[in-house]
Tab-separated table of C-alpha atoms in Angstrom:
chain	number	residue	atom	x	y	z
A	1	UNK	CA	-0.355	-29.552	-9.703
A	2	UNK	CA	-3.227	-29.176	-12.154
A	3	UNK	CA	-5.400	-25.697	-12.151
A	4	UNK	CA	-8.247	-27.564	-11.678
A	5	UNK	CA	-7.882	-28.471	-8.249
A	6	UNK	CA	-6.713	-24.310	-6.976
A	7	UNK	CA	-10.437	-23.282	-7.022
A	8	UNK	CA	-11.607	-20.818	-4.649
A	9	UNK	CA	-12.863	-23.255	-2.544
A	10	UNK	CA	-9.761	-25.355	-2.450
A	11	UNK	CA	-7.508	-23.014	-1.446
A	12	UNK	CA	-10.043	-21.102	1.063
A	13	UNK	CA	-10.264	-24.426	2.605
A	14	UNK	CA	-5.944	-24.845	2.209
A	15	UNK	CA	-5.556	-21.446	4.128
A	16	UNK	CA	-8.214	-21.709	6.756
A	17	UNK	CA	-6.951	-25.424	7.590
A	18	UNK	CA	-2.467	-23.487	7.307
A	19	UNK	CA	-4.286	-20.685	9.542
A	20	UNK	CA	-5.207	-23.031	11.732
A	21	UNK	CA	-1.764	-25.104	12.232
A	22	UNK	CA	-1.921	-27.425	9.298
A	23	UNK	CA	2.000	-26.722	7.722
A	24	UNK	CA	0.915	-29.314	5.267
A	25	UNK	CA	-2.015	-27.402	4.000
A	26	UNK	CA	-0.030	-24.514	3.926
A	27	UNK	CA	2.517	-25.287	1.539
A	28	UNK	CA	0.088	-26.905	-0.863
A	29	UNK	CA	-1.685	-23.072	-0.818
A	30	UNK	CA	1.944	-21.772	-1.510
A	31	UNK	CA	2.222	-24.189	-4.763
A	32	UNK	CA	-1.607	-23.313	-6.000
A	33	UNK	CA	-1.214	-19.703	-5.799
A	34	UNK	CA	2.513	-19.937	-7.333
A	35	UNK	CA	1.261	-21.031	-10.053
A	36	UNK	CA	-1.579	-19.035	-10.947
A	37	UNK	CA	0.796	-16.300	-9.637
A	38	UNK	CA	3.214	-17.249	-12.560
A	39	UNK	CA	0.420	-17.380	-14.978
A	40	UNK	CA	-1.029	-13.632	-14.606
A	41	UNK	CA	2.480	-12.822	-14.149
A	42	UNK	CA	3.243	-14.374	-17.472
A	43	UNK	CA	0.768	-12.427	-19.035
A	44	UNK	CA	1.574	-8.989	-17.228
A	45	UNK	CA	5.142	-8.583	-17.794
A	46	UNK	CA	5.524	-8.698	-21.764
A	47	UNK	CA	8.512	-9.957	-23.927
A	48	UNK	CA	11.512	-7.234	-23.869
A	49	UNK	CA	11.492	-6.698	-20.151
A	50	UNK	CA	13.749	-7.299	-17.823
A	51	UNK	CA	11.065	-7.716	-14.871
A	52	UNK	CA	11.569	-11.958	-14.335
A	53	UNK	CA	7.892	-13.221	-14.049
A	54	UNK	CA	9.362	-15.766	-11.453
A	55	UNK	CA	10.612	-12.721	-9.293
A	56	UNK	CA	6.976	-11.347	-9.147
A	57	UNK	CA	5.794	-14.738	-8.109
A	58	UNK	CA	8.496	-15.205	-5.582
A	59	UNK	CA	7.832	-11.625	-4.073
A	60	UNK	CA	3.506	-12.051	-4.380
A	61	UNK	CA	4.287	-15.449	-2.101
A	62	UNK	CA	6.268	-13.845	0.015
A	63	UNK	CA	3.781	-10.750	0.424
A	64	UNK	CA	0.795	-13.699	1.097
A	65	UNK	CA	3.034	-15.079	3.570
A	66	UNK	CA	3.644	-11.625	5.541
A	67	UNK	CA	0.526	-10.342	4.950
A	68	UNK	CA	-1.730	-13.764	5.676
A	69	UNK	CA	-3.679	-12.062	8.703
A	70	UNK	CA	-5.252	-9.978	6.150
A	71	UNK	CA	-7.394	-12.336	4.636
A	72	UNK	CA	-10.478	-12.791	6.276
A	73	UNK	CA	-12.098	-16.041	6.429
A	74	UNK	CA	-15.741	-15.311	5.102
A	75	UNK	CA	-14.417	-13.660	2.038
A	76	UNK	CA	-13.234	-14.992	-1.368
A	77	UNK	CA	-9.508	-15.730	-1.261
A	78	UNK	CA	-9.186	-15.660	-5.292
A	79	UNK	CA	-9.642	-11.670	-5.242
A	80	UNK	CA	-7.222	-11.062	-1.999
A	81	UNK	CA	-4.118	-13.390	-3.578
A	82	UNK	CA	-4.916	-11.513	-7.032
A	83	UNK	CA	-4.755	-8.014	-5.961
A	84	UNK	CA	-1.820	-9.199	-4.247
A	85	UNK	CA	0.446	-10.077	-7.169
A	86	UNK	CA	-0.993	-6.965	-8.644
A	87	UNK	CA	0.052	-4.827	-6.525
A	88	UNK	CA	3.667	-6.662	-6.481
A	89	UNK	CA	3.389	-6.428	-10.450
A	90	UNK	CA	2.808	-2.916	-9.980
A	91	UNK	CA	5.862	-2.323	-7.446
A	92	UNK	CA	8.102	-3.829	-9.556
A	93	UNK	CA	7.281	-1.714	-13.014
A	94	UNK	CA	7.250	0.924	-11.021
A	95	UNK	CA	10.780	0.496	-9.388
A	96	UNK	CA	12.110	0.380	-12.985
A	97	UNK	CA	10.152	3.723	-13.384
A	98	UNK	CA	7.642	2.618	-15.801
A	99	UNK	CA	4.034	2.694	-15.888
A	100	UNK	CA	1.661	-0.151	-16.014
A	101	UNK	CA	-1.937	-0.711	-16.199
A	102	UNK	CA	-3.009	-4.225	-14.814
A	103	UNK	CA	-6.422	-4.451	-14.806
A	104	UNK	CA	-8.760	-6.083	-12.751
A	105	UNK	CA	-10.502	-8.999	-14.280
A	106	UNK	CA	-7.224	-10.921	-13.935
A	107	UNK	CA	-9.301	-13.900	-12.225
A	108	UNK	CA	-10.556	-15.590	-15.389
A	109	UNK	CA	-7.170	-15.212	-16.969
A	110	UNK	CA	-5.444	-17.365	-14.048
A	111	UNK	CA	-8.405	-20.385	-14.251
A	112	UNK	CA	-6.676	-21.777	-17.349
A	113	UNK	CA	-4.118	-23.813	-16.998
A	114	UNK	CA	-0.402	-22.765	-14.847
A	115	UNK	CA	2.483	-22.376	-16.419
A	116	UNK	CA	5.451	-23.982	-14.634
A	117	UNK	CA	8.590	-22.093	-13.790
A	118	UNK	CA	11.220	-22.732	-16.426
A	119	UNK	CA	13.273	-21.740	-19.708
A	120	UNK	CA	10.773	-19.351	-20.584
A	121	UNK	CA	12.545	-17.114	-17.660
A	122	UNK	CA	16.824	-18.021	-19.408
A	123	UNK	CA	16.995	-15.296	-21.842
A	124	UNK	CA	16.066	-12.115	-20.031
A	125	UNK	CA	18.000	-13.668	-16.934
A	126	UNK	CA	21.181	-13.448	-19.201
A	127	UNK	CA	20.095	-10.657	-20.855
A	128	UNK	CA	19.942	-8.436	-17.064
A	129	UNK	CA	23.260	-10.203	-16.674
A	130	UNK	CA	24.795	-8.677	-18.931
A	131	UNK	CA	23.324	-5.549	-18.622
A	132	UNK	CA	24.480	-5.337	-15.076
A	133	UNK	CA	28.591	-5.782	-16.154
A	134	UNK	CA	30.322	-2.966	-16.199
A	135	UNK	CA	30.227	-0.418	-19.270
A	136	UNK	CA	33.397	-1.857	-20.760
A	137	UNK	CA	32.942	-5.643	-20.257
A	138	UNK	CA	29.015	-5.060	-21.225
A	139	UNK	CA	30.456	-4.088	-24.854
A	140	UNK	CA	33.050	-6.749	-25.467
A	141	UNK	CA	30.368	-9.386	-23.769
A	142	UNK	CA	27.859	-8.281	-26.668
A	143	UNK	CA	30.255	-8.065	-28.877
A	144	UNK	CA	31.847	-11.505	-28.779
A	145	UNK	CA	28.945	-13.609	-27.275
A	146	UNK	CA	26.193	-12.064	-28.876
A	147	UNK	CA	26.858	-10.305	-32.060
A	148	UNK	CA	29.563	-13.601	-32.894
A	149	UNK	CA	32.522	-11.368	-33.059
A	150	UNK	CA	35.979	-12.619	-33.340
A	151	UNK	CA	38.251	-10.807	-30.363
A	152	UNK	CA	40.727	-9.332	-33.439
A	153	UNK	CA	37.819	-7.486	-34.830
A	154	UNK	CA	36.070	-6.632	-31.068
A	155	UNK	CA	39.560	-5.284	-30.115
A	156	UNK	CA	39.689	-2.931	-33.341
A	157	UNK	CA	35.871	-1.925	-33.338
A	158	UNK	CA	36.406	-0.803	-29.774
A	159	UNK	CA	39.713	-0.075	-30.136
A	160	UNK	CA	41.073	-2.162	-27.118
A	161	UNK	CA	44.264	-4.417	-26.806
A	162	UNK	CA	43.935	-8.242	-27.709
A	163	UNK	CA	44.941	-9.003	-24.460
A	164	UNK	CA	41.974	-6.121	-22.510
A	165	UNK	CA	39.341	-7.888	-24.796
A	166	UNK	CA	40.375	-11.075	-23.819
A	167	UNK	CA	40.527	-9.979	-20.158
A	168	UNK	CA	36.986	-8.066	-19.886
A	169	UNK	CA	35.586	-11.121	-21.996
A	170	UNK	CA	36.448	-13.799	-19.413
A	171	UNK	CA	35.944	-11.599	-16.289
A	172	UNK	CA	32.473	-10.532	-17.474
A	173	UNK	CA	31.824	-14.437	-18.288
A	174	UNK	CA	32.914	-14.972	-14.703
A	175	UNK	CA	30.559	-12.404	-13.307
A	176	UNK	CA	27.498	-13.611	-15.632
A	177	UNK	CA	27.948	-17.393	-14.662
A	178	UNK	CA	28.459	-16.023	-10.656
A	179	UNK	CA	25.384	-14.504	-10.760
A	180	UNK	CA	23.133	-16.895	-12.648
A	181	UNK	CA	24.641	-19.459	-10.336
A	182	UNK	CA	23.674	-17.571	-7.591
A	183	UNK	CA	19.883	-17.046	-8.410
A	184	UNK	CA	19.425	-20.448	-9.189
B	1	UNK	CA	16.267	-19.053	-5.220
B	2	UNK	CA	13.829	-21.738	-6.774
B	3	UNK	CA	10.545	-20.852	-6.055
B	4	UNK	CA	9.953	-24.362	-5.156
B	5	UNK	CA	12.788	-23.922	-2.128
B	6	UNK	CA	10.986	-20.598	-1.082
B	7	UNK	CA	7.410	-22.474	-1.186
B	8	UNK	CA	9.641	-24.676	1.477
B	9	UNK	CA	10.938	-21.965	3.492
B	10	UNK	CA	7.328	-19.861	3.724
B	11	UNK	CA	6.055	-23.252	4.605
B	12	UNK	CA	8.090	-24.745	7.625
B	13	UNK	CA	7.349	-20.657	9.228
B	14	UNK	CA	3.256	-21.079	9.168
B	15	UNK	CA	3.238	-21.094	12.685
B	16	UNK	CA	4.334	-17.352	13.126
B	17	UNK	CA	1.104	-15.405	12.657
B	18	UNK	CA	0.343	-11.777	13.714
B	19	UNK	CA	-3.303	-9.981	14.593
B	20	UNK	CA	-5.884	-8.797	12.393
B	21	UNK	CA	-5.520	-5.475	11.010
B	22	UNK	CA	-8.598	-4.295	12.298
B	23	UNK	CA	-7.800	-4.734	15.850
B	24	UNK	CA	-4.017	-3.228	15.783
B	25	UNK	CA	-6.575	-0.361	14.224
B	26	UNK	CA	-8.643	0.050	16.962
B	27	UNK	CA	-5.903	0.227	19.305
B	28	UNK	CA	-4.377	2.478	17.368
B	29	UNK	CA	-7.732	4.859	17.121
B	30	UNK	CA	-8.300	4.726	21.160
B	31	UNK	CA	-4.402	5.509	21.519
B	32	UNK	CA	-4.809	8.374	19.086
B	33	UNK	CA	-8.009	9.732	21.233
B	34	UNK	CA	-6.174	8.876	24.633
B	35	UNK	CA	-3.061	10.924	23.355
B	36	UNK	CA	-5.059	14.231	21.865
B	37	UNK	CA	-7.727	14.275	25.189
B	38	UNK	CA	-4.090	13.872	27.200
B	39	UNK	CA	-2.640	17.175	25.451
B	40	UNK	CA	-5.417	19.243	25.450
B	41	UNK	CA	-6.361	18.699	29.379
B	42	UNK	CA	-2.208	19.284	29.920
B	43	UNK	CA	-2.103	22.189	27.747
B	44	UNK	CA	-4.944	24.746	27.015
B	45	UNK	CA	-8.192	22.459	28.534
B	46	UNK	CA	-11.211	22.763	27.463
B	47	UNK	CA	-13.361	26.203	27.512
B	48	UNK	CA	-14.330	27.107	30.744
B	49	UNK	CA	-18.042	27.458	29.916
B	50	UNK	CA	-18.230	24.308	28.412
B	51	UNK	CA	-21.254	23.668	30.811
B	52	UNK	CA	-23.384	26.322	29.273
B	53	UNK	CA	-21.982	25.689	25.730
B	54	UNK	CA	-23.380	22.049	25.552
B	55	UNK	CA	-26.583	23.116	26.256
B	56	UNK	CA	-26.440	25.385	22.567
B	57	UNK	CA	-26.707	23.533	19.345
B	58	UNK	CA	-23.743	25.333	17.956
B	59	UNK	CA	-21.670	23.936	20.055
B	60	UNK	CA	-23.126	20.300	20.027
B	61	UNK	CA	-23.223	20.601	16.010
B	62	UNK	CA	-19.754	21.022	16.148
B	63	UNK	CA	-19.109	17.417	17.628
B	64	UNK	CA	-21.814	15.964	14.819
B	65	UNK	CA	-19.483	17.366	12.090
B	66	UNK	CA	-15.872	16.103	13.603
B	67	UNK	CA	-17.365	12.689	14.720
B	68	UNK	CA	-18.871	12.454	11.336
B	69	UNK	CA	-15.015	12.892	9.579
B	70	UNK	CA	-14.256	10.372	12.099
B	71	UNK	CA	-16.781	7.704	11.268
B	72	UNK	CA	-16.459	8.035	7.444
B	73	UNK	CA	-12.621	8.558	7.650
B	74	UNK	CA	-11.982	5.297	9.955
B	75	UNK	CA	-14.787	3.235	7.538
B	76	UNK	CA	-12.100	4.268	4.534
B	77	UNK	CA	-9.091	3.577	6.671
B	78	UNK	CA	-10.418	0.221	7.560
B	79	UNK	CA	-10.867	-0.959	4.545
B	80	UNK	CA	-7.419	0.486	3.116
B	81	UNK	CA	-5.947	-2.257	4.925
B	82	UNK	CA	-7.003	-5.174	3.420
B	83	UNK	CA	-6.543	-6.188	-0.363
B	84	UNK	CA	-9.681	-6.454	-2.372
B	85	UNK	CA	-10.471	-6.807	-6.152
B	86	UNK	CA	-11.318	-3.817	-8.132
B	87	UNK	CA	-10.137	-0.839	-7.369
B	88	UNK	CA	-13.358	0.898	-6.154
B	89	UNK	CA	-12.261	3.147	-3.112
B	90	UNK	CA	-15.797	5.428	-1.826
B	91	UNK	CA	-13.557	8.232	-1.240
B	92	UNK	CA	-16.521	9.868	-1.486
B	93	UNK	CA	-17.835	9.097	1.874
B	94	UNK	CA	-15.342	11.483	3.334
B	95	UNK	CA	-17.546	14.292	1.976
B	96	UNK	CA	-20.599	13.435	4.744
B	97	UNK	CA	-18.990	15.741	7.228
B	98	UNK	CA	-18.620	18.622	5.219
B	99	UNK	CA	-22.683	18.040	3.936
B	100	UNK	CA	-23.679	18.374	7.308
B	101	UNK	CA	-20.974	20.977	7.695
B	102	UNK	CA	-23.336	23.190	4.486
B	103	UNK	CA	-26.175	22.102	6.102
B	104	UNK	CA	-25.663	23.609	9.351
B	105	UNK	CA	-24.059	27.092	7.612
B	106	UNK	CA	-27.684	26.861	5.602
B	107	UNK	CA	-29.518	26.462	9.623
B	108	UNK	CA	-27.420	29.742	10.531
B	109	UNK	CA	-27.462	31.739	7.503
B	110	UNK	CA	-30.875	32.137	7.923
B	111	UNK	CA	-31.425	32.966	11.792
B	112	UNK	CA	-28.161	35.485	11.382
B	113	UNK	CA	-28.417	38.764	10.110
B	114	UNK	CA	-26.112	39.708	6.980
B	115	UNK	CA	-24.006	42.192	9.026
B	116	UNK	CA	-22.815	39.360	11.766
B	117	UNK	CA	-21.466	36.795	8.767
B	118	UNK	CA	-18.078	37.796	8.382
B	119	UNK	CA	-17.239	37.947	12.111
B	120	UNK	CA	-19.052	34.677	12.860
B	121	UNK	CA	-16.702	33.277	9.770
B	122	UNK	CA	-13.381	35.111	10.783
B	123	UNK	CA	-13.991	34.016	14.867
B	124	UNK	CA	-11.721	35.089	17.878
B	125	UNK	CA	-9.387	32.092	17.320
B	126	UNK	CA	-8.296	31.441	13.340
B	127	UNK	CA	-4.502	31.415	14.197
B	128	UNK	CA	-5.121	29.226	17.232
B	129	UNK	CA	-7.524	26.602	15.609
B	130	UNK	CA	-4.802	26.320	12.969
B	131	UNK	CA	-2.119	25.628	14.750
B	132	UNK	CA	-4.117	23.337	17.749
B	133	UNK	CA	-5.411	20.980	15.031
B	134	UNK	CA	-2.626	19.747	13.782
B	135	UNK	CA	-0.491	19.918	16.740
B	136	UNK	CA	-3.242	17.537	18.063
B	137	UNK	CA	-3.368	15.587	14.935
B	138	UNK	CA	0.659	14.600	14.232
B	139	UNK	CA	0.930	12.107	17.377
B	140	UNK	CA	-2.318	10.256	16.199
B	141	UNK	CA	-1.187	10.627	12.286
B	142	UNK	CA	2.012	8.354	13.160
B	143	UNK	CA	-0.327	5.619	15.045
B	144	UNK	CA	-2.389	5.729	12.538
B	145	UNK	CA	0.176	5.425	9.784
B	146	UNK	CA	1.612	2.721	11.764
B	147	UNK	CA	-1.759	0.703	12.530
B	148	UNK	CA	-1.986	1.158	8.366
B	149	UNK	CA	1.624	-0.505	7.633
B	150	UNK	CA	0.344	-3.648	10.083
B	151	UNK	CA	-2.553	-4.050	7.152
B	152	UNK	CA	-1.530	-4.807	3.427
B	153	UNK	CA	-2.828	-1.620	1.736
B	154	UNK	CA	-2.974	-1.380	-1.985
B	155	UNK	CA	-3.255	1.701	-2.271
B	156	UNK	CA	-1.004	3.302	0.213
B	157	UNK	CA	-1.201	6.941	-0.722
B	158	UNK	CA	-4.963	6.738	-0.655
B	159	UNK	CA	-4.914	5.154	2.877
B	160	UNK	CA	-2.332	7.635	4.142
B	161	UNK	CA	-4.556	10.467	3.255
B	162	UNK	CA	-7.953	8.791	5.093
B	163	UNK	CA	-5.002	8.096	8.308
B	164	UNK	CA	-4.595	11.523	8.246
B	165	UNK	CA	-8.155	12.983	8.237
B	166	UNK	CA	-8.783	10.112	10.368
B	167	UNK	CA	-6.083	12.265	12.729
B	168	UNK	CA	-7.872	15.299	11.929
B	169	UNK	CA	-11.281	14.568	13.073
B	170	UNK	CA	-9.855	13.078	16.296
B	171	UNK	CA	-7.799	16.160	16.560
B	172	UNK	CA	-10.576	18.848	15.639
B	173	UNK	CA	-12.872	16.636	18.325
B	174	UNK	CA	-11.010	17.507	21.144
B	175	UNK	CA	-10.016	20.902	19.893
B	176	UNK	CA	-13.852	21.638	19.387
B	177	UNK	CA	-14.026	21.744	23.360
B	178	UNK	CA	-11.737	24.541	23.688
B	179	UNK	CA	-12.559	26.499	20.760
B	180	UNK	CA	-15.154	29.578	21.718
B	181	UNK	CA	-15.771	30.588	17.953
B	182	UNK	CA	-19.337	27.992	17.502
B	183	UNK	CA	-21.090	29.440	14.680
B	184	UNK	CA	-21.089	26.371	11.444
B	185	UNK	CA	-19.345	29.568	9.503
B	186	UNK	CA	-16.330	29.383	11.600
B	187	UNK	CA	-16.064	25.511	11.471
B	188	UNK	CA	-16.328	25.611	7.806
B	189	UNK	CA	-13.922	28.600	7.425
B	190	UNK	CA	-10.970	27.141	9.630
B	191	UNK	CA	-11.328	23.903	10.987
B	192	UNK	CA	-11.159	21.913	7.199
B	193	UNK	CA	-7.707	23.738	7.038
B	194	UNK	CA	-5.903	22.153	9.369
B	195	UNK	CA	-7.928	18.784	8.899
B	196	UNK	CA	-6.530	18.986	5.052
B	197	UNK	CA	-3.022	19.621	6.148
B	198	UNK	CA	-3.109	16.552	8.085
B	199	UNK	CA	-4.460	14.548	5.392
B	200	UNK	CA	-2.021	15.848	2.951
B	201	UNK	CA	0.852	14.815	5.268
B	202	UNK	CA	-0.835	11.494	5.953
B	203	UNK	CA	-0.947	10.741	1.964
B	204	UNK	CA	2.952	11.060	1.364
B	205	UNK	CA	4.003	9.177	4.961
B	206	UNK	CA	1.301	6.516	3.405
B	207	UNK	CA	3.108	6.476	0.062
B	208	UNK	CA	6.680	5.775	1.594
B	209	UNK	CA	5.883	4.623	4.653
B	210	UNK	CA	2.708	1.964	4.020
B	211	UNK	CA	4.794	0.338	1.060
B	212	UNK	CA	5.229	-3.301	1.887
């Protein structure tokens, strides 16, 4: 869905026609504000960290969708859905105890065009894969998958049996691919 | 989960839709008042000469002030609960009770001879009106709290504090009715204290429990 059709009015007049029974309407809101959504959530949570953009649009829909009775009809729905996901941007640097400014004139920013959910999103999933393993398998993982190890030279850097490298290797694998498999 | 599948999900459950905010506030507000008029007639009533008091302004000023922490208080806790752009919150509104408060200390200062200040300001009933205010005030805090968690505030903490002097003022209304100590140095001296307290508490149940 193009950006130029989620104006304000279009997706006033999507939520007013969901709020009044229209399931239809509804889920085309959902789509519009996912994507602008994604977009200032693109923009908000920088390269390096491991805060998913798609999780903050995924938890700012399901806010909108909980917390629908408080938008009221005569006002501007582009303000309410944005301090939404800002607030949701917020909750989630700040459940990783950092700090984050987000200002406010985020509303320009999302009337370009949407980003779609995608690749973008592939390396810092693996990447909080791997840094949820275990302290041991999180080491041999790097060491062989990322740094391009052989397991000889893993096992001696970290002092480890063939065989435990080997082991820890697959397992963490196992657990990487489980978990990827299971967001997905 | 795609998004895409959750889009789906949110979708097919449109038709489960809950009140406005405002009115699970109201009800909350006329609970609050119900429940603090409820313990002060069971408990210690209200003064005895009450007919005679009304007819002083003292008394009557007292009831300006609290209703005034209620107005501007419930006007902030309002709009706590729904989200808005900018982050503009007229905290500052909460300071109209407290004007009139300096006004009315000004109105007495002046008709009061220096020698009657400080036992007009210390009163009859310091330890009482500290521990009747908030006693009053922690039933209505929770409603309040509650009524705040059915909105979507973005700033919790913020609306937890206007819950509780929301609780105050309903508190310190009823409370004014038993209290004998009248003089606008008295209400200045104690009554903020216990209002405060409440306001304090309200701020860190709004911070964990007005998350959403």
């Amino acid at each position: 869905m193009g950006s130029e059709t989620c104006t304000e009015e279009r997706l006033a007049d999507l939520m007013r026609a969901a709020l009044s029974g229209d399931d239809a309407a509804y889920t085309a809101f959902l789509r519009c504000a996912a994507d602008l959504v994604r977009r200032m959530a693109r923009r908000r949570v920088g390269e390096g960290s491991t805060i998913l953009p798609e999780d903050i649009v995924q938890e700012t829909l399901l806010a909108v969708h909980l917390k629908r009775h408080t938008w009221r009809a005569k006002e501007p729905i582009l303000p309410w859905l944005m301090s939404i996901a800002r607030y949701k941007i917020v909750d989630a640097f700040r459940r990783r105890g950092q700090r984050v400014y987000v200002s406010v004139d985020d509303l320009a920013e999302v009337l370009a065009a949407p980003v779609k959910e995608g690749e973008v999103d592939d390396a810092r999933q693996i990447e909080r894969a791997v840094a949820g393993l275990s302290h041991g398998q999180q080491r041999v993982v790097r060491a062989i998958a990322i740094e391009g190890r052989s397991i000889p030279e893993t096992a001696n850097a970290l002092q480890m049996k063939e065989t435990a490298v080997r082991v820890a290797f697959h397992r963490g694998l196992a657990t990487i691919a489980a978990r990827i498999g299971r967001q997905t | 989960m795609k998004t895409d599948d959750l889009i789906a999900k949110l979708g097919a459950d449109n038709s489960r839709r809950s009140w406005s905010p405002a009115a699970t506030l109201l009800i909350a507000v006329a609970v609050s008042a119900i429940v603090a008029g409820s313990m002060l007639m069971l408990t210690i009533g209200v003064r005895p000469d009450i007919g005679a008091a009304l007819t002083t302004w003292r008394f009557d000023f007292k009831f300006v002030v609290t209703l005034t922490v209620v107005a501007s208080a419930y006007s902030l806790l309002h709009r706590a609960l729904f989200p808005r752009s900018g982050t503009h919150f007229p905290l500052w509104l909460l300071l109209a009770g407290p004007t009139l408060l300096l006004a009315g200390i000004g109105v007495e200062l002046i008709g009061m001879p220096e020698a009657g200040w400080a036992m007009a300001a210390i009163g009859k009933n310091a330890v009482f009106c500290l521990t009747v205010i908030p006693a009053l005030g922690i039933v209505p805090l929770g409603l309040l709290v509650w009524a705040l968690r059915q909105g979507a505030p973005t700033r919790p903490t913020l609306g937890g504090f206007c819950a509780g002097i929301l609780a105050g003022g309903i508190a310190a209304t009823f409370y004014a009715a038993n209290c004998t100590d009248d003089s606008p140095l008295f209400v200045a001296t104690w009554y903020p204290i216990g209002v405060v307290v409440l306001g304090a508490v309200g701020a860190v149940l709004g911070r964990y429990a007005a998350r959403w």
